Amino acid sequence: MPKSIAIDGPAGAGKSTIAKKVSANLGFIYLDTGAMYRTVALKAINEGVDTKSQNDVEKIVENIDITISHENNTQKIFLDGVDVSEAIRTPEVSAGASNVAVFKEVRLKLVDLQRKIASDKNVVMDGRDIGSYVLPNADLKIFLTATVDERARRRYEELLQKGQKVDFEEVKADMIIRDNNDSSRTFAPLVKAEDAIEVDSTSMTIDEVVEKIMYYYLEAG
Ligand code: C5P
């Protein structure tokens, strides 16, 4: 059986940074499931479809072609054959992703892809519902949190570094909306799995969080 580590939590908690480092340490692949929801949203936006329209979004997802490659511990995501790894990192796509993620048909299709990848490779998978729904038998489940101010600050810095023009209060407000959306949807919401270990990263460095997760993993194995 391949090994798996699930890292869930709200936006900006540091999941992807941490998951990348843990996967590199262990020689596992890193699967960023948020990128898949973002890719569905990008397709909707490109086609002029409202990301809140269930019918239209479900049509888009029926024959969407999402593929993922992993080279040098970096995930690339392709939409209909085109590399969209950067195009999905805008505030508009973030908000759209949280809208399309509410629809069950969207989730079922993406979860299927996520489980297929985990069925034959050792993975560190990050998302919102990995421990609670996608991989209920994961070898280790982490629920990574931080205060909303700290999460907004991190996301703000990240967007600034990418050269995007952003306003801190706007980033924070978008994050709160997204968290509410993710926690309140009925199908596979953002929730801490019963057997997940909660790690609050507010005043921890990246390396401290990685070290803690490595410790839990080695202890569990
Ligand atoms: O992690 P990231 O911020 O890239 O995720 C974008 C959005 O995709 C989240 O706000 C959430 O709505 C959705 N998502 C989800 N389930 C996952 C991963 C992401 O619903 N496993």
PDB file of C-alpha atoms in Angstrom, residues 17-182:
ATOM      1  CA  THR A  17       4.846  25.295   1.450  1.00  0.00           C
ATOM      2  CA  ILE A  18       4.869  22.715   4.227  1.00  0.00           C
ATOM      3  CA  ALA A  19       3.565  19.863   2.063  1.00  0.00           C
ATOM      4  CA  LYS A  20       6.266  20.511  -0.560  1.00  0.00           C
ATOM      5  CA  LYS A  21       9.025  20.316   2.044  1.00  0.00           C
ATOM      6  CA  VAL A  22       7.654  17.229   3.779  1.00  0.00           C
ATOM      7  CA  SER A  23       7.232  15.444   0.443  1.00  0.00           C
ATOM      8  CA  ALA A  24      10.806  16.351  -0.582  1.00  0.00           C
ATOM      9  CA  ASN A  25      12.152  15.012   2.737  1.00  0.00           C
ATOM     10  CA  LEU A  26      10.338  11.718   2.303  1.00  0.00           C
ATOM     11  CA  GLY A  27      10.687  11.322  -1.478  1.00  0.00           C
ATOM     12  CA  PHE A  28       6.885  11.348  -1.867  1.00  0.00           C
ATOM     13  CA  ILE A  29       5.055  13.283  -4.564  1.00  0.00           C
ATOM     14  CA  TYR A  30       3.250  16.440  -3.542  1.00  0.00           C
ATOM     15  CA  LEU A  31      -0.327  16.797  -4.724  1.00  0.00           C
ATOM     16  CA  ASP A  32      -1.919  20.240  -4.452  1.00  0.00           C
ATOM     17  CA  THR A  33      -5.640  19.511  -4.789  1.00  0.00           C
ATOM     18  CA  GLY A  34      -6.590  23.211  -4.610  1.00  0.00           C
ATOM     19  CA  ALA A  35      -4.938  23.613  -8.016  1.00  0.00           C
ATOM     20  CA  MET A  36      -7.559  21.258  -9.468  1.00  0.00           C
ATOM     21  CA  TYR A  37     -10.502  23.340  -8.181  1.00  0.00           C
ATOM     22  CA  ARG A  38      -8.702  26.450  -9.431  1.00  0.00           C
ATOM     23  CA  THR A  39      -8.346  24.880 -12.874  1.00  0.00           C
ATOM     24  CA  VAL A  40     -12.083  24.183 -13.094  1.00  0.00           C
ATOM     25  CA  ALA A  41     -12.716  27.822 -12.108  1.00  0.00           C
ATOM     26  CA  LEU A  42     -10.227  29.078 -14.699  1.00  0.00           C
ATOM     27  CA  LYS A  43     -11.987  27.150 -17.438  1.00  0.00           C
ATOM     28  CA  ALA A  44     -15.342  28.599 -16.362  1.00  0.00           C
ATOM     29  CA  ILE A  45     -13.918  32.139 -16.317  1.00  0.00           C
ATOM     30  CA  ASN A  46     -12.246  31.653 -19.722  1.00  0.00           C
ATOM     31  CA  GLU A  47     -15.560  30.527 -21.170  1.00  0.00           C
ATOM     32  CA  GLY A  48     -17.518  33.397 -19.638  1.00  0.00           C
ATOM     33  CA  VAL A  49     -19.398  31.076 -17.284  1.00  0.00           C
ATOM     34  CA  ASP A  50     -20.571  32.243 -13.838  1.00  0.00           C
ATOM     35  CA  THR A  51     -18.655  30.127 -11.291  1.00  0.00           C
ATOM     36  CA  LYS A  52     -21.777  30.111  -9.084  1.00  0.00           C
ATOM     37  CA  SER A  53     -23.986  28.569 -11.775  1.00  0.00           C
ATOM     38  CA  GLN A  54     -24.257  24.878 -10.925  1.00  0.00           C
ATOM     39  CA  ASN A  55     -25.614  23.779 -14.325  1.00  0.00           C
ATOM     40  CA  ASP A  56     -23.010  25.617 -16.346  1.00  0.00           C
ATOM     41  CA  VAL A  57     -20.118  24.576 -14.129  1.00  0.00           C
ATOM     42  CA  GLU A  58     -21.228  20.933 -14.189  1.00  0.00           C
ATOM     43  CA  LYS A  59     -21.270  21.034 -17.991  1.00  0.00           C
ATOM     44  CA  ILE A  60     -17.733  22.361 -17.996  1.00  0.00           C
ATOM     45  CA  VAL A  61     -16.563  19.609 -15.700  1.00  0.00           C
ATOM     46  CA  GLU A  62     -18.164  16.824 -17.802  1.00  0.00           C
ATOM     47  CA  ASN A  63     -15.416  16.906 -20.384  1.00  0.00           C
ATOM     48  CA  ILE A  64     -12.642  18.886 -18.795  1.00  0.00           C
ATOM     49  CA  ASP A  65      -9.139  17.536 -19.356  1.00  0.00           C
ATOM     50  CA  ILE A  66      -6.960  18.077 -16.275  1.00  0.00           C
ATOM     51  CA  THR A  67      -3.544  16.459 -16.156  1.00  0.00           C
ATOM     52  CA  ILE A  68      -0.817  16.767 -13.596  1.00  0.00           C
ATOM     53  CA  SER A  69       2.921  16.278 -13.881  1.00  0.00           C
ATOM     54  CA  HIS A  70       5.497  15.959 -11.130  1.00  0.00           C
ATOM     55  CA  GLU A  71       9.084  16.748 -11.908  1.00  0.00           C
ATOM     56  CA  ASN A  72      11.767  17.832  -9.433  1.00  0.00           C
ATOM     57  CA  ASN A  73       9.130  17.828  -6.703  1.00  0.00           C
ATOM     58  CA  THR A  74       7.157  20.515  -8.560  1.00  0.00           C
ATOM     59  CA  GLN A  75       3.576  20.013  -9.617  1.00  0.00           C
ATOM     60  CA  LYS A  76       2.459  21.383 -12.950  1.00  0.00           C
ATOM     61  CA  ILE A  77      -1.181  21.401 -13.913  1.00  0.00           C
ATOM     62  CA  PHE A  78      -2.502  21.349 -17.467  1.00  0.00           C
ATOM     63  CA  LEU A  79      -5.950  22.389 -18.647  1.00  0.00           C
ATOM     64  CA  ASP A  80      -6.849  20.896 -22.013  1.00  0.00           C
ATOM     65  CA  GLY A  81      -3.135  20.414 -22.667  1.00  0.00           C
ATOM     66  CA  VAL A  82      -2.040  23.943 -21.674  1.00  0.00           C
ATOM     67  CA  ASP A  83       0.152  24.591 -18.614  1.00  0.00           C
ATOM     68  CA  VAL A  84      -1.991  26.799 -16.323  1.00  0.00           C
ATOM     69  CA  SER A  85       0.130  26.453 -13.154  1.00  0.00           C
ATOM     70  CA  GLU A  86       0.644  30.236 -12.958  1.00  0.00           C
ATOM     71  CA  ALA A  87      -2.652  31.393 -14.490  1.00  0.00           C
ATOM     72  CA  ILE A  88      -4.633  29.813 -11.640  1.00  0.00           C
ATOM     73  CA  ARG A  89      -2.923  31.955  -8.959  1.00  0.00           C
ATOM     74  CA  THR A  90      -5.018  35.124  -9.209  1.00  0.00           C
ATOM     75  CA  PRO A  91      -7.537  36.440  -6.644  1.00  0.00           C
ATOM     76  CA  GLU A  92     -10.323  36.042  -9.248  1.00  0.00           C
ATOM     77  CA  VAL A  93      -9.522  32.355  -9.694  1.00  0.00           C
ATOM     78  CA  SER A  94      -9.224  31.869  -5.899  1.00  0.00           C
ATOM     79  CA  ALA A  95     -12.762  33.155  -5.404  1.00  0.00           C
ATOM     80  CA  GLY A  96     -14.036  31.143  -8.386  1.00  0.00           C
ATOM     81  CA  ALA A  97     -12.407  27.957  -7.055  1.00  0.00           C
ATOM     82  CA  SER A  98     -14.263  28.307  -3.781  1.00  0.00           C
ATOM     83  CA  ASN A  99     -17.529  28.715  -5.722  1.00  0.00           C
ATOM     84  CA  VAL A 100     -17.093  25.679  -7.988  1.00  0.00           C
ATOM     85  CA  ALA A 101     -15.875  23.569  -5.042  1.00  0.00           C
ATOM     86  CA  VAL A 102     -19.389  23.656  -3.569  1.00  0.00           C
ATOM     87  CA  PHE A 103     -20.814  21.470  -6.362  1.00  0.00           C
ATOM     88  CA  LYS A 104     -20.887  17.740  -5.702  1.00  0.00           C
ATOM     89  CA  GLU A 105     -20.316  16.733  -9.354  1.00  0.00           C
ATOM     90  CA  VAL A 106     -17.165  18.850  -9.449  1.00  0.00           C
ATOM     91  CA  ARG A 107     -15.865  17.316  -6.236  1.00  0.00           C
ATOM     92  CA  LEU A 108     -16.630  13.729  -7.259  1.00  0.00           C
ATOM     93  CA  LYS A 109     -14.696  14.119 -10.495  1.00  0.00           C
ATOM     94  CA  LEU A 110     -11.659  15.694  -8.834  1.00  0.00           C
ATOM     95  CA  VAL A 111     -11.680  13.347  -5.838  1.00  0.00           C
ATOM     96  CA  ASP A 112     -11.622  10.417  -8.261  1.00  0.00           C
ATOM     97  CA  LEU A 113      -8.470  11.816  -9.855  1.00  0.00           C
ATOM     98  CA  GLN A 114      -6.905  12.464  -6.424  1.00  0.00           C
ATOM     99  CA  ARG A 115      -7.582   8.918  -5.221  1.00  0.00           C
ATOM    100  CA  LYS A 116      -6.184   7.431  -8.443  1.00  0.00           C
ATOM    101  CA  ILE A 117      -2.919   9.292  -7.945  1.00  0.00           C
ATOM    102  CA  ALA A 118      -2.699   8.177  -4.293  1.00  0.00           C
ATOM    103  CA  SER A 119      -3.466   4.562  -5.208  1.00  0.00           C
ATOM    104  CA  ASP A 120      -0.069   3.932  -6.759  1.00  0.00           C
ATOM    105  CA  LYS A 121       2.259   6.606  -5.408  1.00  0.00           C
ATOM    106  CA  ASN A 122       3.368   7.774  -1.966  1.00  0.00           C
ATOM    107  CA  VAL A 123       1.832  11.225  -1.578  1.00  0.00           C
ATOM    108  CA  VAL A 124       1.603  14.272   0.594  1.00  0.00           C
ATOM    109  CA  MET A 125      -1.756  15.718  -0.404  1.00  0.00           C
ATOM    110  CA  ASP A 126      -3.019  19.108   0.691  1.00  0.00           C
ATOM    111  CA  GLY A 127      -6.554  20.478   0.567  1.00  0.00           C
ATOM    112  CA  ARG A 128      -9.655  20.894   2.680  1.00  0.00           C
ATOM    113  CA  ASP A 129     -11.216  17.418   2.788  1.00  0.00           C
ATOM    114  CA  ILE A 130      -8.268  15.081   2.321  1.00  0.00           C
ATOM    115  CA  GLY A 131      -8.233  13.566   5.824  1.00  0.00           C
ATOM    116  CA  SER A 132     -11.999  13.703   6.249  1.00  0.00           C
ATOM    117  CA  TYR A 133     -13.114  12.457   2.826  1.00  0.00           C
ATOM    118  CA  VAL A 134     -10.528  11.807   0.093  1.00  0.00           C
ATOM    119  CA  LEU A 135      -8.081   9.604   2.026  1.00  0.00           C
ATOM    120  CA  PRO A 136      -9.833   8.450   5.214  1.00  0.00           C
ATOM    121  CA  ASN A 137      -7.060   5.882   5.777  1.00  0.00           C
ATOM    122  CA  ALA A 138      -4.127   8.265   5.384  1.00  0.00           C
ATOM    123  CA  ASP A 139      -1.090   7.299   7.462  1.00  0.00           C
ATOM    124  CA  LEU A 140      -0.982  10.763   9.010  1.00  0.00           C
ATOM    125  CA  LYS A 141      -3.546  13.582   9.042  1.00  0.00           C
ATOM    126  CA  ILE A 142      -2.569  17.137   9.877  1.00  0.00           C
ATOM    127  CA  PHE A 143      -4.977  20.044  10.293  1.00  0.00           C
ATOM    128  CA  LEU A 144      -2.882  23.167   9.794  1.00  0.00           C
ATOM    129  CA  THR A 145      -4.236  26.472  11.091  1.00  0.00           C
ATOM    130  CA  ALA A 146      -3.134  30.043  11.866  1.00  0.00           C
ATOM    131  CA  THR A 147      -5.016  33.184  12.860  1.00  0.00           C
ATOM    132  CA  VAL A 148      -6.873  34.911  10.038  1.00  0.00           C
ATOM    133  CA  ASP A 149      -4.617  37.985  10.286  1.00  0.00           C
ATOM    134  CA  GLU A 150      -1.485  35.909   9.944  1.00  0.00           C
ATOM    135  CA  ARG A 151      -2.930  33.916   7.039  1.00  0.00           C
ATOM    136  CA  ALA A 152      -3.996  37.093   5.245  1.00  0.00           C
ATOM    137  CA  ARG A 153      -0.556  38.633   5.838  1.00  0.00           C
ATOM    138  CA  ARG A 154       1.176  35.609   4.288  1.00  0.00           C
ATOM    139  CA  ARG A 155      -1.117  35.585   1.257  1.00  0.00           C
ATOM    140  CA  TYR A 156      -0.706  39.348   0.831  1.00  0.00           C
ATOM    141  CA  GLU A 157       3.110  39.039   0.840  1.00  0.00           C
ATOM    142  CA  GLU A 158       2.953  36.141  -1.614  1.00  0.00           C
ATOM    143  CA  LEU A 159       0.805  38.117  -4.073  1.00  0.00           C
ATOM    144  CA  LEU A 160       3.013  41.212  -3.695  1.00  0.00           C
ATOM    145  CA  GLN A 161       6.101  39.152  -4.454  1.00  0.00           C
ATOM    146  CA  LYS A 162       4.428  37.911  -7.613  1.00  0.00           C
ATOM    147  CA  GLY A 163       4.019  41.533  -8.631  1.00  0.00           C
ATOM    148  CA  GLN A 164       0.226  41.582  -8.183  1.00  0.00           C
ATOM    149  CA  LYS A 165      -1.367  44.820  -7.015  1.00  0.00           C
ATOM    150  CA  VAL A 166      -3.271  43.939  -3.856  1.00  0.00           C
ATOM    151  CA  ASP A 167      -4.808  45.563  -0.808  1.00  0.00           C
ATOM    152  CA  PHE A 168      -4.341  43.838   2.584  1.00  0.00           C
ATOM    153  CA  GLU A 169      -7.925  44.403   3.772  1.00  0.00           C
ATOM    154  CA  GLU A 170      -9.244  43.024   0.490  1.00  0.00           C
ATOM    155  CA  VAL A 171      -7.047  39.928   0.739  1.00  0.00           C
ATOM    156  CA  LYS A 172      -8.289  39.378   4.295  1.00  0.00           C
ATOM    157  CA  ALA A 173     -11.948  39.885   3.363  1.00  0.00           C
ATOM    158  CA  ASP A 174     -11.642  37.454   0.404  1.00  0.00           C
ATOM    159  CA  MET A 175     -10.031  34.918   2.699  1.00  0.00           C
ATOM    160  CA  ILE A 176     -12.857  35.133   5.249  1.00  0.00           C
ATOM    161  CA  ILE A 177     -15.471  34.648   2.509  1.00  0.00           C
ATOM    162  CA  ARG A 178     -13.559  31.663   1.123  1.00  0.00           C
ATOM    163  CA  ASP A 179     -13.172  30.069   4.591  1.00  0.00           C
ATOM    164  CA  ASN A 180     -16.893  30.474   5.255  1.00  0.00           C
ATOM    165  CA  ASN A 181     -17.777  29.002   1.873  1.00  0.00           C
ATOM    166  CA  ASP A 182     -15.428  26.069   2.405  1.00  0.00           C
TER     167      ASP A 182
END
